[in-house]
């Protein structure tokens, strides 16, 4: 874990004031992808909302400074008095926890993450610096300006059980899908084969600014500039392909379903070494 730095000043980390002026055409889009599952795009990242009868569960927490928008969208859509039961993090990168402080100030709910992600979420260590030298487009080049400090949710974040169950979501289980980050998880529901994949794979070429802004749909491995273990990332994609999901919400890009997803994911798992692992970069 050499690439992870000890965080010298754990309590100082915050996403406040880190707004990033990068917004895709899909920003603000709320899409229903299963009877009770929604994808909501916050600038260039997606959060998932699972609607339970007595509340809902949020998967991830969007870009920095997006908390207020997330709260008002949920209130508009689901009603003023609806509250989340919990927030589950696929991983702790800045674009997945950016709105979390604001959300937790508004809703005092538990946050769950994989135990290997907890050191980044409790202020112990920082994520490695995004790699601006990795093979890729303009987003990769800009990535060294992205925040990579761990945040401190001590007392608010709990480890998910080791057996793959999720305390607040009986029908779902999580799959440990490391590579993009050590404690990255994906969520899967067997009954309708719905997958929430985080950044284990994405449906847009995330290092290309143009493709991100117009949300051109194509299946790819995890965002390159933040992925530190490519072999593990490949194994994770292989494992997700064996689940044969019917529909997937990914951390970036538009939701994908049906044959396009199944065939595409199979191909991605097969060709990952050639098409996804960058030819050069700090973590290759
Ligand atoms: Zn990420
Ligand atoms: Zn991401």
mmCIF file of C-alpha atoms and ligand atoms in Angstrom:
data_model
loop_
_atom_site.group_PDB
_atom_site.id
_atom_site.type_symbol
_atom_site.label_atom_id
_atom_site.label_comp_id
_atom_site.label_asym_id
_atom_site.label_seq_id
_atom_site.Cartn_x
_atom_site.Cartn_y
_atom_site.Cartn_z
ATOM 1 C CA UNK A 1 0.000 0.000 0.000
ATOM 2 C CA UNK A 2 2.978 2.265 -0.662
ATOM 3 C CA UNK A 3 1.029 4.557 -2.907
ATOM 4 C CA UNK A 4 -1.334 5.495 -0.065
ATOM 5 C CA UNK A 5 -0.043 8.307 2.110
ATOM 6 C CA UNK A 6 -0.675 8.709 5.793
ATOM 7 C CA UNK A 7 -2.959 11.652 6.283
ATOM 8 C CA UNK A 8 -1.055 14.163 8.414
ATOM 9 C CA UNK A 9 -4.079 16.248 9.257
ATOM 10 C CA UNK A 10 -7.126 14.003 9.254
ATOM 11 C CA UNK A 11 -9.678 16.338 10.765
ATOM 12 C CA UNK A 12 -9.043 19.136 8.280
ATOM 13 C CA UNK A 13 -10.309 17.310 5.198
ATOM 14 C CA UNK A 14 -13.534 18.566 3.752
ATOM 15 C CA UNK A 15 -15.205 18.744 0.351
ATOM 16 C CA UNK A 16 -16.617 22.220 1.080
ATOM 17 C CA UNK A 17 -15.379 24.807 -1.401
ATOM 18 C CA UNK A 18 -14.218 22.149 -3.862
ATOM 19 C CA UNK A 19 -16.954 22.658 -6.456
ATOM 20 C CA UNK A 20 -15.818 21.539 -9.880
ATOM 21 C CA UNK A 21 -17.249 23.234 -12.965
ATOM 22 C CA UNK A 22 -17.624 20.035 -14.987
ATOM 23 C CA UNK A 23 -21.158 19.175 -16.005
ATOM 24 C CA UNK A 24 -22.455 16.627 -18.500
ATOM 25 C CA UNK A 25 -25.632 16.817 -20.599
ATOM 26 C CA UNK A 26 -27.167 14.235 -18.254
ATOM 27 C CA UNK A 27 -26.704 16.319 -15.101
ATOM 28 C CA UNK A 28 -29.936 16.515 -13.114
ATOM 29 C CA UNK A 29 -31.403 13.514 -14.922
ATOM 30 C CA UNK A 30 -33.369 11.103 -12.728
ATOM 31 C CA UNK A 31 -33.990 7.788 -14.493
ATOM 32 C CA UNK A 32 -36.002 4.854 -13.223
ATOM 33 C CA UNK A 33 -34.165 1.660 -14.106
ATOM 34 C CA UNK A 34 -36.181 -0.860 -12.085
ATOM 35 C CA UNK A 35 -39.470 -0.643 -10.210
ATOM 36 C CA UNK A 36 -37.782 0.773 -7.130
ATOM 37 C CA UNK A 37 -34.323 1.803 -8.396
ATOM 38 C CA UNK A 38 -33.336 5.188 -9.808
ATOM 39 C CA UNK A 39 -30.170 6.656 -11.234
ATOM 40 C CA UNK A 40 -29.587 10.335 -10.582
ATOM 41 C CA UNK A 41 -26.801 12.192 -12.369
ATOM 42 C CA UNK A 42 -24.903 14.844 -10.430
ATOM 43 C CA UNK A 43 -22.772 16.768 -12.980
ATOM 44 C CA UNK A 44 -20.582 13.872 -14.190
ATOM 45 C CA UNK A 45 -21.267 11.148 -11.595
ATOM 46 C CA UNK A 46 -24.293 8.992 -10.783
ATOM 47 C CA UNK A 47 -25.859 8.166 -7.483
ATOM 48 C CA UNK A 48 -28.436 5.394 -7.141
ATOM 49 C CA UNK A 49 -31.608 5.636 -5.099
ATOM 50 C CA UNK A 50 -33.377 2.479 -3.921
ATOM 51 C CA UNK A 51 -36.923 3.277 -2.864
ATOM 52 C CA UNK A 52 -38.126 1.166 0.050
ATOM 53 C CA UNK A 53 -41.651 1.612 1.397
ATOM 54 C CA UNK A 54 -40.546 3.199 4.630
ATOM 55 C CA UNK A 55 -37.705 5.280 3.252
ATOM 56 C CA UNK A 56 -34.925 4.910 0.741
ATOM 57 C CA UNK A 57 -31.267 4.052 0.493
ATOM 58 C CA UNK A 58 -28.752 6.211 -1.308
ATOM 59 C CA UNK A 59 -25.776 4.648 -3.031
ATOM 60 C CA UNK A 60 -22.956 7.211 -3.136
ATOM 61 C CA UNK A 61 -23.161 10.947 -2.539
ATOM 62 C CA UNK A 62 -22.153 12.840 -5.674
ATOM 63 C CA UNK A 63 -19.743 15.636 -6.495
ATOM 64 C CA UNK A 64 -18.359 18.179 -4.015
ATOM 65 C CA UNK A 65 -20.930 20.828 -3.019
ATOM 66 C CA UNK A 66 -23.829 18.853 -4.528
ATOM 67 C CA UNK A 67 -25.563 17.884 -1.262
ATOM 68 C CA UNK A 68 -28.197 20.629 -1.314
ATOM 69 C CA UNK A 69 -29.193 19.791 -4.893
ATOM 70 C CA UNK A 70 -29.416 16.093 -4.072
ATOM 71 C CA UNK A 71 -31.636 16.815 -1.068
ATOM 72 C CA UNK A 72 -34.011 19.079 -2.993
ATOM 73 C CA UNK A 73 -34.269 16.642 -5.922
ATOM 74 C CA UNK A 74 -35.148 13.802 -3.574
ATOM 75 C CA UNK A 75 -37.736 15.917 -1.771
ATOM 76 C CA UNK A 76 -39.316 17.028 -5.076
ATOM 77 C CA UNK A 77 -39.422 13.505 -6.389
ATOM 78 C CA UNK A 78 -40.278 11.400 -3.371
ATOM 79 C CA UNK A 79 -42.009 13.867 -1.042
ATOM 80 C CA UNK A 80 -40.944 16.364 1.578
ATOM 81 C CA UNK A 81 -41.111 13.939 4.509
ATOM 82 C CA UNK A 82 -39.257 10.995 2.960
ATOM 83 C CA UNK A 83 -35.893 10.251 4.517
ATOM 84 C CA UNK A 84 -33.050 7.920 3.672
ATOM 85 C CA UNK A 85 -32.488 4.947 5.963
ATOM 86 C CA UNK A 86 -28.809 4.736 5.105
ATOM 87 C CA UNK A 87 -26.149 5.753 2.630
ATOM 88 C CA UNK A 88 -23.943 3.060 1.140
ATOM 89 C CA UNK A 89 -20.659 3.979 -0.524
ATOM 90 C CA UNK A 90 -19.278 1.985 -3.451
ATOM 91 C CA UNK A 91 -15.965 3.667 -2.573
ATOM 92 C CA UNK A 92 -14.706 6.941 -1.157
ATOM 93 C CA UNK A 93 -13.321 8.914 -4.111
ATOM 94 C CA UNK A 94 -14.158 12.630 -4.028
ATOM 95 C CA UNK A 95 -16.790 12.360 -6.747
ATOM 96 C CA UNK A 96 -18.716 9.710 -4.789
ATOM 97 C CA UNK A 97 -18.614 11.342 -1.349
ATOM 98 C CA UNK A 98 -18.605 15.021 -2.382
ATOM 99 C CA UNK A 99 -22.084 15.858 -1.084
ATOM 100 C CA UNK A 100 -21.867 13.587 1.950
ATOM 101 C CA UNK A 101 -21.171 16.196 4.638
ATOM 102 C CA UNK A 102 -24.210 18.232 3.567
ATOM 103 C CA UNK A 103 -26.378 15.100 3.371
ATOM 104 C CA UNK A 104 -25.334 14.001 6.850
ATOM 105 C CA UNK A 105 -25.953 17.474 8.253
ATOM 106 C CA UNK A 106 -29.483 17.232 6.916
ATOM 107 C CA UNK A 107 -30.171 13.535 7.542
ATOM 108 C CA UNK A 108 -28.512 11.834 10.466
ATOM 109 C CA UNK A 109 -28.238 8.339 8.986
ATOM 110 C CA UNK A 110 -25.608 5.590 9.054
ATOM 111 C CA UNK A 111 -23.076 5.281 6.238
ATOM 112 C CA UNK A 112 -21.821 1.832 5.203
ATOM 113 C CA UNK A 113 -18.688 0.946 3.253
ATOM 114 C CA UNK A 114 -16.355 -2.011 2.818
ATOM 115 C CA UNK A 115 -13.913 -2.406 5.691
ATOM 116 C CA UNK A 116 -10.912 -1.898 3.348
ATOM 117 C CA UNK A 117 -12.286 1.526 2.369
ATOM 118 C CA UNK A 118 -12.653 2.697 5.967
ATOM 119 C CA UNK A 119 -9.081 4.030 6.404
ATOM 120 C CA UNK A 120 -9.839 6.581 3.642
ATOM 121 C CA UNK A 121 -13.148 7.500 5.240
ATOM 122 C CA UNK A 122 -11.916 7.920 8.791
ATOM 123 C CA UNK A 123 -9.060 10.268 8.039
ATOM 124 C CA UNK A 124 -6.251 7.726 8.387
ATOM 125 C CA UNK A 125 -4.875 7.659 4.855
ATOM 126 C CA UNK A 126 -5.277 9.580 1.617
ATOM 127 C CA UNK A 127 -6.001 8.139 -1.780
ATOM 128 C CA UNK A 128 -3.022 8.263 -4.108
ATOM 129 C CA UNK A 129 -2.699 11.344 -6.250
ATOM 130 C CA UNK A 130 -4.673 11.035 -9.483
ATOM 131 C CA UNK A 131 -2.277 10.176 -12.315
ATOM 132 C CA UNK A 132 -2.183 12.988 -14.870
ATOM 133 C CA UNK A 133 0.440 11.125 -16.866
ATOM 134 C CA UNK A 134 -1.694 8.050 -17.555
ATOM 135 C CA UNK A 135 -2.589 7.262 -21.165
ATOM 136 C CA UNK A 136 -5.896 9.047 -21.779
ATOM 137 C CA UNK A 137 -7.788 12.201 -22.636
ATOM 138 C CA UNK A 138 -8.288 15.624 -21.122
ATOM 139 C CA UNK A 139 -10.013 14.532 -17.894
ATOM 140 C CA UNK A 140 -6.957 12.402 -17.121
ATOM 141 C CA UNK A 141 -4.709 15.406 -17.779
ATOM 142 C CA UNK A 142 -6.819 17.561 -15.434
ATOM 143 C CA UNK A 143 -7.028 14.875 -12.755
ATOM 144 C CA UNK A 144 -4.085 16.043 -10.600
ATOM 145 C CA UNK A 145 -6.303 18.982 -9.578
ATOM 146 C CA UNK A 146 -8.964 16.611 -8.171
ATOM 147 C CA UNK A 147 -9.127 16.221 -4.376
ATOM 148 C CA UNK A 148 -7.649 12.935 -3.153
ATOM 149 C CA UNK A 149 -7.586 13.437 0.593
ATOM 150 C CA UNK A 150 -9.405 10.944 2.749
ATOM 151 C CA UNK A 151 -12.293 12.399 4.724
ATOM 152 C CA UNK A 152 -13.128 11.828 8.349
ATOM 153 C CA UNK A 153 -16.505 10.212 9.021
ATOM 154 C CA UNK A 154 -15.434 8.683 12.308
ATOM 155 C CA UNK A 155 -18.454 7.581 14.298
ATOM 156 C CA UNK A 156 -20.739 7.833 11.246
ATOM 157 C CA UNK A 157 -19.353 5.134 8.952
ATOM 158 C CA UNK A 158 -19.653 1.405 9.622
ATOM 159 C CA UNK A 159 -18.090 -1.590 7.886
ATOM 160 C CA UNK A 160 -20.429 -3.813 5.886
ATOM 161 C CA UNK A 161 -20.661 -7.419 7.152
ATOM 162 C CA UNK A 162 -18.028 -9.762 5.674
ATOM 163 C CA UNK A 163 -20.624 -12.191 4.276
ATOM 164 C CA UNK A 164 -21.825 -9.918 1.454
ATOM 165 C CA UNK A 165 -25.126 -8.996 3.078
ATOM 166 C CA UNK A 166 -26.224 -5.378 3.390
ATOM 167 C CA UNK A 167 -27.985 -4.534 6.672
ATOM 168 C CA UNK A 168 -30.675 -2.241 5.231
ATOM 169 C CA UNK A 169 -31.211 -4.039 1.903
ATOM 170 C CA UNK A 170 -32.392 -7.618 2.410
ATOM 171 C CA UNK A 171 -32.842 -8.394 -1.311
ATOM 172 C CA UNK A 172 -29.386 -7.167 -2.253
ATOM 173 C CA UNK A 173 -25.861 -8.317 -1.648
ATOM 174 C CA UNK A 174 -22.572 -6.644 -2.298
ATOM 175 C CA UNK A 175 -19.614 -7.980 -4.256
ATOM 176 C CA UNK A 176 -16.119 -6.831 -3.321
ATOM 177 C CA UNK A 177 -14.747 -5.405 -6.581
ATOM 178 C CA UNK A 178 -11.296 -3.959 -5.750
ATOM 179 C CA UNK A 179 -8.771 -2.519 -8.193
ATOM 180 C CA UNK A 180 -10.126 0.985 -8.691
ATOM 181 C CA UNK A 181 -9.840 1.310 -4.902
ATOM 182 C CA UNK A 182 -9.045 -1.336 -2.248
ATOM 183 C CA UNK A 183 -12.527 -1.523 -0.715
ATOM 184 C CA UNK A 184 -14.613 -0.874 -3.814
ATOM 185 C CA UNK A 185 -17.969 -2.693 -3.869
ATOM 186 C CA UNK A 186 -20.762 -3.298 -6.347
ATOM 187 C CA UNK A 187 -24.361 -4.056 -5.349
ATOM 188 C CA UNK A 188 -26.420 -6.800 -6.980
ATOM 189 C CA UNK A 189 -30.003 -8.007 -6.727
ATOM 190 C CA UNK A 190 -30.464 -11.538 -8.019
ATOM 191 C CA UNK A 191 -34.265 -11.424 -8.529
ATOM 192 C CA UNK A 192 -34.120 -8.951 -11.441
ATOM 193 C CA UNK A 193 -30.337 -8.971 -11.978
ATOM 194 C CA UNK A 194 -29.956 -5.282 -11.196
ATOM 195 C CA UNK A 195 -26.365 -4.149 -10.723
ATOM 196 C CA UNK A 196 -25.028 -0.952 -9.188
ATOM 197 C CA UNK A 197 -21.402 -1.139 -10.240
ATOM 198 C CA UNK A 198 -19.835 2.079 -8.925
ATOM 199 C CA UNK A 199 -16.584 2.604 -10.829
ATOM 200 C CA UNK A 200 -15.747 -1.117 -11.250
ATOM 201 C CA UNK A 201 -16.730 -0.505 -14.869
ATOM 202 C CA UNK A 202 -18.375 2.537 -16.424
ATOM 203 C CA UNK A 203 -20.467 3.265 -19.527
ATOM 204 C CA UNK A 204 -18.506 6.271 -20.755
ATOM 205 C CA UNK A 205 -14.844 6.829 -21.593
ATOM 206 C CA UNK A 206 -14.232 8.728 -18.370
ATOM 207 C CA UNK A 207 -10.793 10.110 -19.252
ATOM 208 C CA UNK A 208 -12.186 11.874 -22.354
ATOM 209 C CA UNK A 209 -13.698 15.265 -21.515
ATOM 210 C CA UNK A 210 -15.745 15.370 -24.715
ATOM 211 C CA UNK A 211 -17.252 11.905 -24.194
ATOM 212 C CA UNK A 212 -18.001 12.705 -20.552
ATOM 213 C CA UNK A 213 -19.734 15.974 -21.388
ATOM 214 C CA UNK A 214 -21.923 14.453 -24.124
ATOM 215 C CA UNK A 215 -22.197 11.112 -22.256
ATOM 216 C CA UNK A 216 -21.334 9.016 -25.309
ATOM 217 C CA UNK A 217 -22.243 5.489 -24.263
ATOM 218 C CA UNK A 218 -19.481 2.854 -24.410
ATOM 219 C CA UNK A 219 -18.368 0.247 -21.861
ATOM 220 C CA UNK A 220 -15.003 0.725 -20.207
ATOM 221 C CA UNK A 221 -12.984 -0.336 -17.212
ATOM 222 C CA UNK A 222 -12.664 1.991 -14.215
ATOM 223 C CA UNK A 223 -11.560 5.629 -14.638
ATOM 224 C CA UNK A 224 -7.854 5.348 -15.425
ATOM 225 C CA UNK A 225 -6.360 8.272 -13.511
ATOM 226 C CA UNK A 226 -7.540 6.902 -10.142
ATOM 227 C CA UNK A 227 -7.143 3.160 -10.654
ATOM 228 C CA UNK A 228 -4.148 1.738 -8.812
ATOM 229 C CA UNK A 229 -4.391 -2.063 -9.170
ATOM 230 C CA UNK A 230 -5.168 -3.076 -12.736
ATOM 231 C CA UNK A 231 -5.030 -6.855 -12.254
ATOM 232 C CA UNK A 232 -7.565 -6.639 -9.423
ATOM 233 C CA UNK A 233 -9.692 -4.285 -11.549
ATOM 234 C CA UNK A 234 -9.722 -6.886 -14.344
ATOM 235 C CA UNK A 235 -10.651 -9.707 -11.962
ATOM 236 C CA UNK A 236 -13.489 -7.561 -10.620
ATOM 237 C CA UNK A 237 -14.900 -6.992 -14.115
ATOM 238 C CA UNK A 238 -14.677 -10.764 -14.782
ATOM 239 C CA UNK A 239 -16.621 -11.446 -11.608
ATOM 240 C CA UNK A 240 -19.322 -8.887 -12.473
ATOM 241 C CA UNK A 241 -19.638 -10.368 -15.986
ATOM 242 C CA UNK A 242 -20.422 -13.791 -14.475
ATOM 243 C CA UNK A 243 -23.431 -12.216 -12.720
ATOM 244 C CA UNK A 244 -24.993 -11.539 -16.155
ATOM 245 C CA UNK A 245 -26.752 -8.337 -15.065
ATOM 246 C CA UNK A 246 -29.908 -7.259 -16.919
ATOM 247 C CA UNK A 247 -29.430 -3.600 -16.084
ATOM 248 C CA UNK A 248 -26.580 -1.609 -14.587
ATOM 249 C CA UNK A 249 -26.096 1.810 -13.070
ATOM 250 C CA UNK A 250 -22.418 2.724 -13.153
ATOM 251 C CA UNK A 251 -20.615 5.555 -11.412
ATOM 252 C CA UNK A 252 -20.173 7.416 -14.687
ATOM 253 C CA UNK A 253 -22.167 7.267 -17.921
ATOM 254 C CA UNK A 254 -25.796 6.449 -18.653
ATOM 255 C CA UNK A 255 -27.456 3.260 -17.360
ATOM 256 C CA UNK A 256 -27.163 0.257 -19.689
ATOM 257 C CA UNK A 257 -29.424 -2.784 -20.071
ATOM 258 C CA UNK A 258 -30.213 -5.994 -21.950
ATOM 259 C CA UNK A 259 -28.085 -7.548 -24.637
ATOM 260 C CA UNK A 260 -25.906 -4.465 -25.040
ATOM 261 C CA UNK A 261 -24.882 -4.791 -21.399
ATOM 262 C CA UNK A 262 -24.448 -8.561 -21.309
ATOM 263 C CA UNK A 263 -22.502 -8.805 -24.547
ATOM 264 C CA UNK A 264 -20.530 -5.661 -23.795
ATOM 265 C CA UNK A 265 -19.568 -6.759 -20.316
ATOM 266 C CA UNK A 266 -18.503 -10.183 -21.574
ATOM 267 C CA UNK A 267 -16.281 -8.535 -24.178
ATOM 268 C CA UNK A 268 -14.906 -6.077 -21.645
ATOM 269 C CA UNK A 269 -13.961 -8.948 -19.316
ATOM 270 C CA UNK A 270 -12.279 -10.776 -22.188
ATOM 271 C CA UNK A 271 -10.368 -7.884 -23.746
ATOM 272 C CA UNK A 272 -9.657 -5.842 -20.632
ATOM 273 C CA UNK A 273 -5.911 -6.430 -20.743
ATOM 274 C CA UNK A 274 -5.686 -5.053 -24.247
ATOM 275 C CA UNK A 275 -8.293 -2.327 -24.335
ATOM 276 C CA UNK A 276 -8.523 -1.022 -20.762
ATOM 277 C CA UNK A 277 -5.182 -1.322 -19.003
ATOM 278 C CA UNK A 278 -3.311 1.817 -20.034
ATOM 279 C CA UNK A 279 -0.100 1.452 -22.003
ATOM 280 C CA UNK A 280 1.638 3.841 -19.627
ATOM 281 C CA UNK A 281 0.998 5.535 -16.287
ATOM 282 C CA UNK A 282 2.193 5.624 -12.674
ATOM 283 C CA UNK A 283 0.080 2.685 -11.486
ATOM 284 C CA UNK A 284 0.497 0.341 -14.473
HETATM 285 ZN ZN1 LIG B 1 -13.661 6.337 -8.304
HETATM 286 ZN ZN1 LIG B 2 -15.993 8.011 -9.969
#
